[in-house]
CSV table of C-alpha atoms and ligand atoms in Angstrom, one decimal:
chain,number,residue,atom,x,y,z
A,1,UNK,CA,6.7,-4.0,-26.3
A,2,UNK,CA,3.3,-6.1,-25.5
A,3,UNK,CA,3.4,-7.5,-21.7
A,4,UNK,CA,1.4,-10.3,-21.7
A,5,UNK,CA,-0.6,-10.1,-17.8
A,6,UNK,CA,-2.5,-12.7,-19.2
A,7,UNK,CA,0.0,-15.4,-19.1
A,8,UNK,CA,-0.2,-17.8,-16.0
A,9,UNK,CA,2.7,-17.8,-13.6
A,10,UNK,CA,2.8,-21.2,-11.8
A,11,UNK,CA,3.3,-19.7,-8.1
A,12,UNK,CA,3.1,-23.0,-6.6
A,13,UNK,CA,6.0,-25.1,-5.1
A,14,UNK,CA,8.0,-21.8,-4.7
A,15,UNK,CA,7.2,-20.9,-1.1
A,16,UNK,CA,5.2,-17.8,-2.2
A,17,UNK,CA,3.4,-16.9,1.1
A,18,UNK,CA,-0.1,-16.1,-1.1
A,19,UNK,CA,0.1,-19.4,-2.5
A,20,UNK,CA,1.4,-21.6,0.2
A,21,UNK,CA,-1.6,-20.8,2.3
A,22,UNK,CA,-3.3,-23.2,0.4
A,23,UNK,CA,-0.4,-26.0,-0.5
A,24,UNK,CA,-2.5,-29.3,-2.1
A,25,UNK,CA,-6.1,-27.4,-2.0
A,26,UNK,CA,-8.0,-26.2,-5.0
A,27,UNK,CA,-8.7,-22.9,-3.3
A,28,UNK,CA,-7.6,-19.6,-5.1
A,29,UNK,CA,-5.6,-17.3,-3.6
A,30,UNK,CA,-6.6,-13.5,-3.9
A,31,UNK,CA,-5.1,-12.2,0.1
A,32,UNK,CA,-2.1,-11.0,0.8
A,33,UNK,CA,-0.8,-7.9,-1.6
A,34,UNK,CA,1.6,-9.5,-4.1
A,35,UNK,CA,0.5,-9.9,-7.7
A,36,UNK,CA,0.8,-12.8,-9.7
A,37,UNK,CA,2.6,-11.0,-12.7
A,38,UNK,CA,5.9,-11.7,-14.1
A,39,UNK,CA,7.6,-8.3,-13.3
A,40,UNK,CA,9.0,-6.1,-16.1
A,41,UNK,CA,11.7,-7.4,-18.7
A,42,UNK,CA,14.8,-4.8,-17.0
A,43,UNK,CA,13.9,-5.9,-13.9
A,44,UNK,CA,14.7,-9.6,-14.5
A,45,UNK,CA,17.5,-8.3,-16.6
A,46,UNK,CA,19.0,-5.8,-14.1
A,47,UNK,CA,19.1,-8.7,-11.6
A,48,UNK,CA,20.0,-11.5,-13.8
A,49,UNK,CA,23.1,-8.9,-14.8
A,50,UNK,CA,23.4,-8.8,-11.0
A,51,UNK,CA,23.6,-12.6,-9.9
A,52,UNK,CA,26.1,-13.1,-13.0
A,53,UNK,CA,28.7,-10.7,-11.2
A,54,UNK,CA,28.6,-13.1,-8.3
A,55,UNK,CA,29.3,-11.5,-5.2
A,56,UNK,CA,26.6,-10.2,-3.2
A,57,UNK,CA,28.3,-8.4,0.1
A,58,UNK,CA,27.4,-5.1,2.0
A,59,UNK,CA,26.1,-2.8,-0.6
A,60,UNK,CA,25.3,1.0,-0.9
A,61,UNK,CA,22.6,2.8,-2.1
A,62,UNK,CA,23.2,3.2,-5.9
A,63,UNK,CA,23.9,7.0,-6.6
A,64,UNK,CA,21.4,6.5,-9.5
A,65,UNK,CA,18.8,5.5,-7.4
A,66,UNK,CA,19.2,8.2,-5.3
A,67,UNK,CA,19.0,10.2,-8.7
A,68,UNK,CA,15.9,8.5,-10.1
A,69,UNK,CA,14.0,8.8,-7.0
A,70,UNK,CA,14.7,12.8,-6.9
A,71,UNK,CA,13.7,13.2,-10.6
A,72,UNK,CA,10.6,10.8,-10.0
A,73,UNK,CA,9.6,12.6,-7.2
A,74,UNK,CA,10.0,16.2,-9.1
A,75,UNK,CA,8.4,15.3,-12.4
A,76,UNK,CA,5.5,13.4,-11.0
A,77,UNK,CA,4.8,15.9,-7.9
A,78,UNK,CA,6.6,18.5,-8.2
A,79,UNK,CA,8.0,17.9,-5.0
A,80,UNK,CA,11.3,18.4,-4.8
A,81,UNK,CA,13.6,16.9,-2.1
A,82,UNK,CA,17.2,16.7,-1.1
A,83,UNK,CA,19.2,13.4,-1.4
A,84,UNK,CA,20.0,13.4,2.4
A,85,UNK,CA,16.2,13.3,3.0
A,86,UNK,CA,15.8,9.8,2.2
A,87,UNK,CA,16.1,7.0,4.8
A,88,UNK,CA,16.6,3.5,2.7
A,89,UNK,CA,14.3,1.0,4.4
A,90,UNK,CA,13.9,-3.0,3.9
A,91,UNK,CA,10.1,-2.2,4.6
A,92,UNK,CA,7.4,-0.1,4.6
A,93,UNK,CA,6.1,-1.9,7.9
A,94,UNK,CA,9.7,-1.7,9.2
A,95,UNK,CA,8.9,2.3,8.7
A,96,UNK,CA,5.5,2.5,10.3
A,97,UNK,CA,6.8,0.7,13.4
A,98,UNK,CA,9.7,3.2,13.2
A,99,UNK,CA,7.8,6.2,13.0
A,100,UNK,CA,5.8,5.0,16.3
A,101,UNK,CA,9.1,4.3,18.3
A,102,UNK,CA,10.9,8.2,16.9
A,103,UNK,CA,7.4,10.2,17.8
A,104,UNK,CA,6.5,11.1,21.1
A,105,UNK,CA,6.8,8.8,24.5
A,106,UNK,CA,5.7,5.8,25.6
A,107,UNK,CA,2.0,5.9,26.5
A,108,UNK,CA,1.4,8.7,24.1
A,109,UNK,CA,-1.0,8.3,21.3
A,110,UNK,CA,-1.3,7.4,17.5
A,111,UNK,CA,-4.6,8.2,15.9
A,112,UNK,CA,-5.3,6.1,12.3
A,113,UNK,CA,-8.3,5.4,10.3
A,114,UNK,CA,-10.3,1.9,9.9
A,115,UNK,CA,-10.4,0.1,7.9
A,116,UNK,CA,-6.8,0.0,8.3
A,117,UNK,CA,-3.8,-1.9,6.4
A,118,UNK,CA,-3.3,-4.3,9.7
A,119,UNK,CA,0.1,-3.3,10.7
A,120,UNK,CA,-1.1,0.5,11.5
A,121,UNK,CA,-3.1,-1.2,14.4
A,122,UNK,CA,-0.6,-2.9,15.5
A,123,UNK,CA,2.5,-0.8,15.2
A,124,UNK,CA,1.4,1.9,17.9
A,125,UNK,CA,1.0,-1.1,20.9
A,126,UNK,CA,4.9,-2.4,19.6
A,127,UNK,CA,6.2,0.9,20.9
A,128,UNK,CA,4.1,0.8,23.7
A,129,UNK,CA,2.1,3.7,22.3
A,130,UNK,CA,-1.9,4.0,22.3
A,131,UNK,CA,-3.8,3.5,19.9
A,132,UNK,CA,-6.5,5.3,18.7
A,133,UNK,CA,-9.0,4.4,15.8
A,134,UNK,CA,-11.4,6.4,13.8
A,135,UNK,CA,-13.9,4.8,11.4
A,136,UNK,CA,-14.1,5.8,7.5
A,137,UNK,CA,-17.4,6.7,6.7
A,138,UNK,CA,-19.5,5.0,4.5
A,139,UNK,CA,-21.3,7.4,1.7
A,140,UNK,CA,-23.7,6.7,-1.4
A,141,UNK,CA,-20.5,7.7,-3.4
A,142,UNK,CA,-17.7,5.5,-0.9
A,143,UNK,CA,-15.4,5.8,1.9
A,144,UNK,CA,-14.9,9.0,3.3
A,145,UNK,CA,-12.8,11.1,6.3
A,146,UNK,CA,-15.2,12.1,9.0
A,147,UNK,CA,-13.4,15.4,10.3
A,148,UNK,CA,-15.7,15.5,13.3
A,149,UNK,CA,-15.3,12.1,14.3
A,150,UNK,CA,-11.2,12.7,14.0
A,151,UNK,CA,-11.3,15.8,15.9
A,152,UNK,CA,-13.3,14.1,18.6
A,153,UNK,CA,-10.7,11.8,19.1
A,154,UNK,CA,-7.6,13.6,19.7
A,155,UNK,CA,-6.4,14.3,23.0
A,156,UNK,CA,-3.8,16.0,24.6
A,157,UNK,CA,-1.4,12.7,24.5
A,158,UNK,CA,-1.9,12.7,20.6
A,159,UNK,CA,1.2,12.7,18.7
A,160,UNK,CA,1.0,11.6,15.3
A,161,UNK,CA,-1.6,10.7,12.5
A,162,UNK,CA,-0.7,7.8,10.6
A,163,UNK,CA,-2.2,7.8,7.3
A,164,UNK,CA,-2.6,5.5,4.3
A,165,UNK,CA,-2.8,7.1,1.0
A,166,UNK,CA,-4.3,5.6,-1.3
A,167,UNK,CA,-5.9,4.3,1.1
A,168,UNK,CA,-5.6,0.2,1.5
A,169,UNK,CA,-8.1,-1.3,2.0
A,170,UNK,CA,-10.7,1.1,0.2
A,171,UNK,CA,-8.7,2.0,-2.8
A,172,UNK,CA,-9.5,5.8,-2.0
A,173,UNK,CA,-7.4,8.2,-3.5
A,174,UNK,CA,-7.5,10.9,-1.0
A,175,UNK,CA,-8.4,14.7,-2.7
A,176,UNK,CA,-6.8,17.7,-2.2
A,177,UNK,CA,-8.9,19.5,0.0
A,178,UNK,CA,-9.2,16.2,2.1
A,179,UNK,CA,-5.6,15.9,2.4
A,180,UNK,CA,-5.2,19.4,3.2
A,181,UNK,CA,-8.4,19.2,5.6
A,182,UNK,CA,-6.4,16.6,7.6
A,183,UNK,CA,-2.8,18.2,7.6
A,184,UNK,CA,-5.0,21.7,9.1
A,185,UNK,CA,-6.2,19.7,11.9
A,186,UNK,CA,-2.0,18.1,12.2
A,187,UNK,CA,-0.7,21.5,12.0
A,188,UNK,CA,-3.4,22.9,14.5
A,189,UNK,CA,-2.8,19.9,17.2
A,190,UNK,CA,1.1,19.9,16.2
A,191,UNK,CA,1.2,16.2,15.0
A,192,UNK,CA,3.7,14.1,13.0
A,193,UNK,CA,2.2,12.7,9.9
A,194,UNK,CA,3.4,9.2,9.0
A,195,UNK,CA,2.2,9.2,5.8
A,196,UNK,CA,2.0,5.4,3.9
A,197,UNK,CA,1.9,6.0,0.3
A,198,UNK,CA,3.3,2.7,-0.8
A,199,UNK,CA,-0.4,2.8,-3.6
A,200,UNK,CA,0.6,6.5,-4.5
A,201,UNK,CA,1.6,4.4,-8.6
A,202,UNK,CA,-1.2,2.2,-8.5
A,203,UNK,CA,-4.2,5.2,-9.3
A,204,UNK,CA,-6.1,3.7,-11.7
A,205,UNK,CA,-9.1,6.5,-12.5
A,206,UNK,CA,-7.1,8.9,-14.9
A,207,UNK,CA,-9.1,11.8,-13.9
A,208,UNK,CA,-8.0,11.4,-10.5
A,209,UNK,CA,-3.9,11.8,-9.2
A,210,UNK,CA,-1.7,11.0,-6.3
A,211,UNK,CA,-1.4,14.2,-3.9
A,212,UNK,CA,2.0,13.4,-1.7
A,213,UNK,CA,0.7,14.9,1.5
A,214,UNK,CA,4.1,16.2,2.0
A,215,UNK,CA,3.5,18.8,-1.1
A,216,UNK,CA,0.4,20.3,1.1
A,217,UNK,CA,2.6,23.0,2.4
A,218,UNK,CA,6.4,23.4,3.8
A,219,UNK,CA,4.9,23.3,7.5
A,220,UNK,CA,3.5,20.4,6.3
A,221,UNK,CA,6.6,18.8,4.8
A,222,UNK,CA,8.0,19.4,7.7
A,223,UNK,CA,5.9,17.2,9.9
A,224,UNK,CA,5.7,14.0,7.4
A,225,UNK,CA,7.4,11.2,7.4
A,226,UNK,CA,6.6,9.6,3.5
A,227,UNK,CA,6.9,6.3,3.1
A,228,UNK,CA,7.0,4.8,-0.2
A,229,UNK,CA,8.5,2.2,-2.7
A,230,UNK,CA,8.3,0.7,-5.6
A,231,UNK,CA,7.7,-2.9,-4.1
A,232,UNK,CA,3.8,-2.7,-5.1
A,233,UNK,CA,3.6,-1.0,-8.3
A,234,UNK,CA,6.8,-3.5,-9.4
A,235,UNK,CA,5.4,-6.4,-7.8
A,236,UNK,CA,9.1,-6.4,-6.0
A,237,UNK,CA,7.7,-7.0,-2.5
A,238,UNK,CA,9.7,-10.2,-1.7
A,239,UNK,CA,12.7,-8.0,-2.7
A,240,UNK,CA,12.5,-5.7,0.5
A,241,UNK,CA,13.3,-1.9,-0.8
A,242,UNK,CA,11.6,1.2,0.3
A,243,UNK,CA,12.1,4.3,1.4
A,244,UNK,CA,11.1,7.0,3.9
A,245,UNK,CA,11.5,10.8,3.1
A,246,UNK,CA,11.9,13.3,6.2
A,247,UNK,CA,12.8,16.4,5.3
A,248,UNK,CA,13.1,18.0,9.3
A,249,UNK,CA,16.4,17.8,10.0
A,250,UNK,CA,15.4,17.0,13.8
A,251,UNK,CA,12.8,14.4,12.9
A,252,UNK,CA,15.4,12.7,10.6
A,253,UNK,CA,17.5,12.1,13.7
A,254,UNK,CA,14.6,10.4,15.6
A,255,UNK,CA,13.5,8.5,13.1
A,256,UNK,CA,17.7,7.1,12.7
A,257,UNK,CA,18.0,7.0,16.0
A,258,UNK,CA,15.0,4.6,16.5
A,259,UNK,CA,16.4,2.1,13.8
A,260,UNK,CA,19.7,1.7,15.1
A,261,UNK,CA,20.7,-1.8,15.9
A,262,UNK,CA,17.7,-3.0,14.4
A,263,UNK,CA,17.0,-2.3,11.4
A,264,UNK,CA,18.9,-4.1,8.4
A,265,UNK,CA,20.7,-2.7,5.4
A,266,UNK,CA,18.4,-3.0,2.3
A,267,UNK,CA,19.6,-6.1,0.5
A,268,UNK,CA,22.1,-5.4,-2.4
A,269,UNK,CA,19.4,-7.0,-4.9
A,270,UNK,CA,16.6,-4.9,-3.6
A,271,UNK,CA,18.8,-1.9,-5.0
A,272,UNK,CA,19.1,-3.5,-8.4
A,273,UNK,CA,15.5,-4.2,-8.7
A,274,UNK,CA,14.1,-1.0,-7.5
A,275,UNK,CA,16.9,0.7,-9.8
A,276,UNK,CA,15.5,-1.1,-12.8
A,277,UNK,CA,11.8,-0.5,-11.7
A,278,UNK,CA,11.9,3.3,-11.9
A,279,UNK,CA,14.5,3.9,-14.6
A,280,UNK,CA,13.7,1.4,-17.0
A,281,UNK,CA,10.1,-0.3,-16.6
A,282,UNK,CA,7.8,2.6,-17.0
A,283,UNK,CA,6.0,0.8,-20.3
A,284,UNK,CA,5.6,-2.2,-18.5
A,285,UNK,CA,3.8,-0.2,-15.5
A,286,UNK,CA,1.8,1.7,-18.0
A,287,UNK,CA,0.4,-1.5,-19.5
A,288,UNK,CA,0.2,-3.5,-16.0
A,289,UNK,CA,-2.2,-0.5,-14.5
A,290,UNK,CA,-4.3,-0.9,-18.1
A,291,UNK,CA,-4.7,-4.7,-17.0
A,292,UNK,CA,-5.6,-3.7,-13.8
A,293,UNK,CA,-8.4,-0.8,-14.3
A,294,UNK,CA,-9.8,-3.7,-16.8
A,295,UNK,CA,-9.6,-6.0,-13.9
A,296,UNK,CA,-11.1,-3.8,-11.2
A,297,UNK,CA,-13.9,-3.1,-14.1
A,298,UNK,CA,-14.8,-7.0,-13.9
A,299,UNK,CA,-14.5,-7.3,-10.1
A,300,UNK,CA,-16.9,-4.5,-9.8
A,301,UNK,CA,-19.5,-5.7,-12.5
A,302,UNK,CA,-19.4,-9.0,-10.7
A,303,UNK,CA,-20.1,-8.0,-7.1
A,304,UNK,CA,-22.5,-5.3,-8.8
A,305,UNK,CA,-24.5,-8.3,-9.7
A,306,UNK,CA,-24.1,-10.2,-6.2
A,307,UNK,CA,-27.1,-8.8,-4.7
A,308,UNK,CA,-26.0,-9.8,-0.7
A,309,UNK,CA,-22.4,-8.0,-1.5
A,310,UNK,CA,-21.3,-4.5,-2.4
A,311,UNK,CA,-18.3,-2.7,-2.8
A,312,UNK,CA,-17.1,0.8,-3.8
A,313,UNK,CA,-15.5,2.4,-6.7
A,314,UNK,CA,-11.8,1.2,-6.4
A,315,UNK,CA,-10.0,4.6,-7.3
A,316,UNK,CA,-6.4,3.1,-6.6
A,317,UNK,CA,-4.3,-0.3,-5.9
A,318,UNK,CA,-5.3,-3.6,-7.0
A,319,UNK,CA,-7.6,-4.7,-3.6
A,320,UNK,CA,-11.7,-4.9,-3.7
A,321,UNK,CA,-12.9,-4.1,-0.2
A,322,UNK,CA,-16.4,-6.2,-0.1
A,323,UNK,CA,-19.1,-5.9,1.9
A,324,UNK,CA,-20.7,-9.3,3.3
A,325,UNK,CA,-22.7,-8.3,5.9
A,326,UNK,CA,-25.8,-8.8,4.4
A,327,UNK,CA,-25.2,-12.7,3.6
A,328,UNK,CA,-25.6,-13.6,7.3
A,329,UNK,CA,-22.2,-15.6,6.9
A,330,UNK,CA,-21.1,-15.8,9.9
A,331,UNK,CA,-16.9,-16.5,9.0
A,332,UNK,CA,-17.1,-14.8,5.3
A,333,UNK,CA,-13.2,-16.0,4.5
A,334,UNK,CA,-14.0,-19.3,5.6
A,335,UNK,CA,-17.3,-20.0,3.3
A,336,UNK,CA,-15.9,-18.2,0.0
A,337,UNK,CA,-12.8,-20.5,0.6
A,338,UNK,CA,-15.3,-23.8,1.3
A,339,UNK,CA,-16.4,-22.0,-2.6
A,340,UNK,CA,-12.4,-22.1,-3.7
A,341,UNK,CA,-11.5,-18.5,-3.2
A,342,UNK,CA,-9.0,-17.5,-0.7
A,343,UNK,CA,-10.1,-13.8,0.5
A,344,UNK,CA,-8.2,-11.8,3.5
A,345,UNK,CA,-10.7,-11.1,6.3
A,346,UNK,CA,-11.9,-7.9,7.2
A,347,UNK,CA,-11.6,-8.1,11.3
A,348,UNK,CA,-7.6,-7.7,11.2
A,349,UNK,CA,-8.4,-4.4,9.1
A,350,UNK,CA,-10.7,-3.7,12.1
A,351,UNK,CA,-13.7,-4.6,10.0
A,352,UNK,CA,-15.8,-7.3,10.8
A,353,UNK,CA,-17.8,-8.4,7.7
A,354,UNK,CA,-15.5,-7.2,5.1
A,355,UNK,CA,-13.0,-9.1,3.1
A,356,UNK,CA,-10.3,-8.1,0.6
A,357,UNK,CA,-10.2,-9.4,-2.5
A,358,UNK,CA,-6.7,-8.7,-4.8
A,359,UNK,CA,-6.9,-8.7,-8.5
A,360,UNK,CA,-3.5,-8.5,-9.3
A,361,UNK,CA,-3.5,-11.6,-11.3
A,362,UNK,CA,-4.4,-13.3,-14.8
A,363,UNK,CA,-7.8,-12.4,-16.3
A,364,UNK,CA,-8.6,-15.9,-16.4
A,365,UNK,CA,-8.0,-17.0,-13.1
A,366,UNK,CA,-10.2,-13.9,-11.5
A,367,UNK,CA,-12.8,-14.9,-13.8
A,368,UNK,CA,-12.8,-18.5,-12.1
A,369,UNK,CA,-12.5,-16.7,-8.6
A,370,UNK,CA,-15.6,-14.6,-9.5
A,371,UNK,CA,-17.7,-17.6,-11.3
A,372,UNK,CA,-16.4,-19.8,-7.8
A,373,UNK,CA,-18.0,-16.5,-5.8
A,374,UNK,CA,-21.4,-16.4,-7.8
A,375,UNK,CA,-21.8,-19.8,-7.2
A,376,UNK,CA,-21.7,-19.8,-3.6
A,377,UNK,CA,-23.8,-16.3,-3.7
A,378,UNK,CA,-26.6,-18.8,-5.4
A,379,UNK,CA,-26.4,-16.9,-8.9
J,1,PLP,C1,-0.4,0.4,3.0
J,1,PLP,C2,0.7,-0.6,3.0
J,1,PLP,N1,1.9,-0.4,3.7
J,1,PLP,C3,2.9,-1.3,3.7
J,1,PLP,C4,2.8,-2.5,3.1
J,1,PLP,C5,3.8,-3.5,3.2
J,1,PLP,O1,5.1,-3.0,3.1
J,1,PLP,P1,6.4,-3.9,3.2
J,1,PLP,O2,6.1,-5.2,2.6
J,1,PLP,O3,7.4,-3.1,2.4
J,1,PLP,O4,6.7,-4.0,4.6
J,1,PLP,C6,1.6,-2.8,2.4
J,1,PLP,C7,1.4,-4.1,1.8
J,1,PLP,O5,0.4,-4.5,1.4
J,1,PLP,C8,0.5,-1.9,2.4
J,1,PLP,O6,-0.6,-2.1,1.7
């Protein structure tokens, strides 16, 4: 079947969140992490099927989900869980937040790295846990983990590394002997791992792979919470299904115990969707991360060619993380929108200078974006 990605999808008017930021102005919107894609043909389908039957009360988790996720997880890892280690979740965020409310006591500490997917700064402080930060460092070849600089900042109150991988914003996919670098230093200072891999189907350099840090070792598994679902790679977001895998008995138990009474079931049509997404829409990802690696090729000619920006290689999701420091703008998001083009800002991501730019969407419509950019840049 041919997807057509290039096809527009008239977002306005339907209270998307990306678009709506901009209701009535001719600005374009490439923030927040949703794509502008129609998503596959079985997930319409799956929930059209759904919305026929008519009655939408207190569901379970479909066996076959359950099912599909094991198998997924087996032939695309080789990691191979049990069914009771998965915790259904309306929400990645919902499962950072949880994972800083189940790991150690209050005014112990959480140690991430920056640039950082906002809600990991902002998840340790809702447990009333510390936060600590550790910069990505910038090479010729991109972002990389400074072990040094990590090491440096534990202390003895440090209980869990929270890690994003890929990484959002700077579309690393982490290696294998930098995963396993970071789960040493875990094991050594007996950490948790809360391990975000919400990217881990959106690697878009075929010579590079996903590496679930969980697979490291079984100490390892042990001491990571995964978080993952199929809301990205889907574009399923709005539809609020994910999933953490915990396979410490002990750790499962915290992590339960912290969302009860607070966290909500995952919506009955959530379970349809994310059913339909990995059993039956695997051509349709195939071909959307095609579009995509075609995409990211264009972003990163075009800012190639801005001389006061830069940006890395984008290994992984559909986000540009730009460099704008050398334009002297003083409020980046604000100027490229005076230009039309609706960026997210760096400083939430603790990274002033730096804005995201998402090309999850039409061809055409990032090639507006771009032409809107060069303008502004004076080329
Ligand atoms: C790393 C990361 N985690 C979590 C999320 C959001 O997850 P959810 O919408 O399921 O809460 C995003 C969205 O962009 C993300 O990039």
């Amino acid at each position: 079947m041919i997807y057509n990605f290039d096809r527009p999808v008239d977002r306005r008017g339907t209270n998307s969140l990306k678009w709506d930021l901009y209701k009535g102005k001719d600005i374009i919107p490439l923030w927040v992490a949703d794509m502008d894609f129609r998503v596959s043909p079985a997930i319409i389908t799956a929930l059209q099927s759904h919305v026929d039957h008519g009655v939408f009360g207190y569901t379970l988790v479909p066996d076959e989900l359950i099912d599909v996720v094991i198998e997924r997880l087996a032939t695309q890892y080789e990691w191979k869980i049990q069914r009771d280690w998965i915790v259904w979740l309306p929400g990645l965020v919902t499962g950072i937040n949880v994972s800083c409310r189940a790991v150690g006591d209050t005014g112990d500490e959480v140690l991430t790295m920056t640039p950082a997917y906002p809600p990991f700064l902002t998840a340790p402080e809702n447990s009333s846990r510390k936060l600590r930060t550790v910069p990505l460092v910038e090479k010729p070849g991109g972002w990389e983990i400074d072990f040094d600089l990590l090491k440096r900042a534990i202390t003895p109150r440090t209980r869990m590394l929270l890690l994003c991988s890929p990484q959002n914003p700077t579309g690393r996919v982490f290696t294998h002997d930098e995963l396993a670098t970071l789960a040493q230093i875990c094991e050594r200072h007996d950490f948790v791992i809360c391990s975000d891999e919400i990217h881990c189907e959106l690697v878009l350099d075929t010579d590079k792979a996903h590496i679930p840090t969980a697979t490291l070792s079984q100490d390892v598994e042990q001491r990571t919470i995964t978080l993952m679902a199929p809301s990205k790679t889907f574009n399923i977001p709005g539809l609020g299904c994910s999933f953490a895998v915990i396979s410490d008995k002990p750790l499962r138990r915290k992590f339960l115990r912290a969302m009860k009474g607070i966290v909500p079931h995952v919506n009955a049509l959530g379970y349809t969707a994310a059913l339909a997404a990995y059993r039956y829409s695997r051509d349709w990802h195939l071909a959307m991360l095609d579009y995509l690696r075609e995409n990211r090729d264009i972003v990163e000619r075009a800012i190639e060619a801005m001389p006061d920006l830069s940006m890395h290689h984008v290994e992984a999701t559909y986000l540009a993380w730009i460099d704008t420091r050398q334009t002297g703008m003083e409020t980046p998001v604000k100027s490229f929108e005076e230009a039309g083009v609706g960026l997210s800002d760096g400083r939430p991501f603790g990274a002033e200078g730096f804005v995201r730019l998402n090309f999850g969407c039409p061809r055409a419509l990032l090639e507006e974006a771009l032409q809107r950019m060069r303008k502004i840049m004076g080329i």
